[in-house]
Amino acid sequence: VLSSIRVSVIVPIMLLAIKESAVDMSPFVRKTAAHAIPKLYSLEPEMKEELIAVLEKLLADRTTLVIGSAVMAFEEVCPDMNELIHKNFRKLVSLLVDVEEWGQIVIVNMLTRYARTQFTDPNLGQTESADAAEDE
């Protein structure tokens, strides 16, 4: 509820609440913290570095309830920071089946973009060798 108040005076209070909520025991509280991150970012883009630190913790979470929301926040705040995905890639792939439907869509889109930019094309060498075989 605090993150829905669009007043820049309470930004430090919102950031503190998000930081504390991101390490709470309850996955519902951590999920809510993930939902608040894009709202705070849209209100105060200069807080990006602090929000990325919180996002890093949320992306490392092993709870499927939190992962979908964390990736959604990641997509809105810093979609090009692949270094946050590197260490969590295998976990995201393995938890994908158990994440809620809307979270699955966001995670699949993010993982597809990640794979296209980070993995080499497996067909890259095959076209050259296939052309050489046809010439013989």
mmCIF file of N, CA, C and O in Angstrom, residues 1 11 15 20 44-45 52 63 82 85 90 104 131:
data_model
loop_
_atom_site.group_PDB
_atom_site.id
_atom_site.type_symbol
_atom_site.label_atom_id
_atom_site.label_comp_id
_atom_site.label_asym_id
_atom_site.label_seq_id
_atom_site.Cartn_x
_atom_site.Cartn_y
_atom_site.Cartn_z
ATOM 1 N N VAL A 1 0.833 -1.188 0.000
ATOM 2 C CA VAL A 1 0.000 0.000 0.000
ATOM 3 C C VAL A 1 0.871 1.243 0.000
ATOM 4 O O VAL A 1 0.586 2.190 -0.703
ATOM 5 N N VAL A 11 9.960 8.465 -0.464
ATOM 6 C CA VAL A 11 10.802 7.505 -1.184
ATOM 7 C C VAL A 11 11.800 6.813 -0.258
ATOM 8 O O VAL A 11 11.953 5.584 -0.322
ATOM 9 N N LEU A 15 11.932 2.769 0.305
ATOM 10 C CA LEU A 15 13.129 1.969 0.051
ATOM 11 C C LEU A 15 13.492 1.140 1.281
ATOM 12 O O LEU A 15 13.819 -0.046 1.163
ATOM 13 N N GLU A 20 13.678 -4.195 3.940
ATOM 14 C CA GLU A 20 13.327 -5.068 5.067
ATOM 15 C C GLU A 20 12.384 -6.183 4.637
ATOM 16 O O GLU A 20 12.492 -7.315 5.099
ATOM 17 N N GLU A 44 11.147 7.182 -8.603
ATOM 18 C CA GLU A 44 12.493 7.713 -8.344
ATOM 19 C C GLU A 44 13.552 6.863 -9.062
ATOM 20 O O GLU A 44 14.155 5.967 -8.460
ATOM 21 N N PRO A 45 13.804 7.110 -10.347
ATOM 22 C CA PRO A 45 14.765 6.307 -11.105
ATOM 23 C C PRO A 45 16.206 6.386 -10.581
ATOM 24 O O PRO A 45 17.011 5.504 -10.858
ATOM 25 N N ILE A 52 18.520 -2.547 -7.451
ATOM 26 C CA ILE A 52 19.184 -3.698 -8.066
ATOM 27 C C ILE A 52 19.759 -4.615 -6.994
ATOM 28 O O ILE A 52 19.705 -5.842 -7.122
ATOM 29 N N THR A 63 11.912 -19.701 -3.557
ATOM 30 C CA THR A 63 10.472 -19.872 -3.459
ATOM 31 C C THR A 63 9.812 -19.484 -4.783
ATOM 32 O O THR A 63 10.041 -18.399 -5.304
ATOM 33 N N ASN A 82 22.375 -8.802 -17.566
ATOM 34 C CA ASN A 82 22.437 -10.259 -17.627
ATOM 35 C C ASN A 82 23.272 -10.875 -16.513
ATOM 36 O O ASN A 82 23.101 -12.045 -16.187
ATOM 37 N N ILE A 85 21.337 -12.592 -13.988
ATOM 38 C CA ILE A 85 20.710 -13.843 -14.406
ATOM 39 C C ILE A 85 21.722 -14.985 -14.446
ATOM 40 O O ILE A 85 21.374 -16.136 -14.184
ATOM 41 N N ARG A 90 20.125 -21.653 -13.942
ATOM 42 C CA ARG A 90 19.680 -23.047 -13.761
ATOM 43 C C ARG A 90 18.518 -23.137 -12.775
ATOM 44 O O ARG A 90 17.594 -23.918 -12.970
ATOM 45 N N GLN A 104 5.369 -17.427 -15.204
ATOM 46 C CA GLN A 104 5.978 -18.295 -16.211
ATOM 47 C C GLN A 104 6.180 -17.544 -17.525
ATOM 48 O O GLN A 104 7.223 -17.678 -18.171
ATOM 49 N N ASP A 131 27.770 -26.775 -46.603
ATOM 50 C CA ASP A 131 28.078 -26.181 -47.914
ATOM 51 C C ASP A 131 29.307 -26.849 -48.537
ATOM 52 O O ASP A 131 29.350 -27.094 -49.733
#
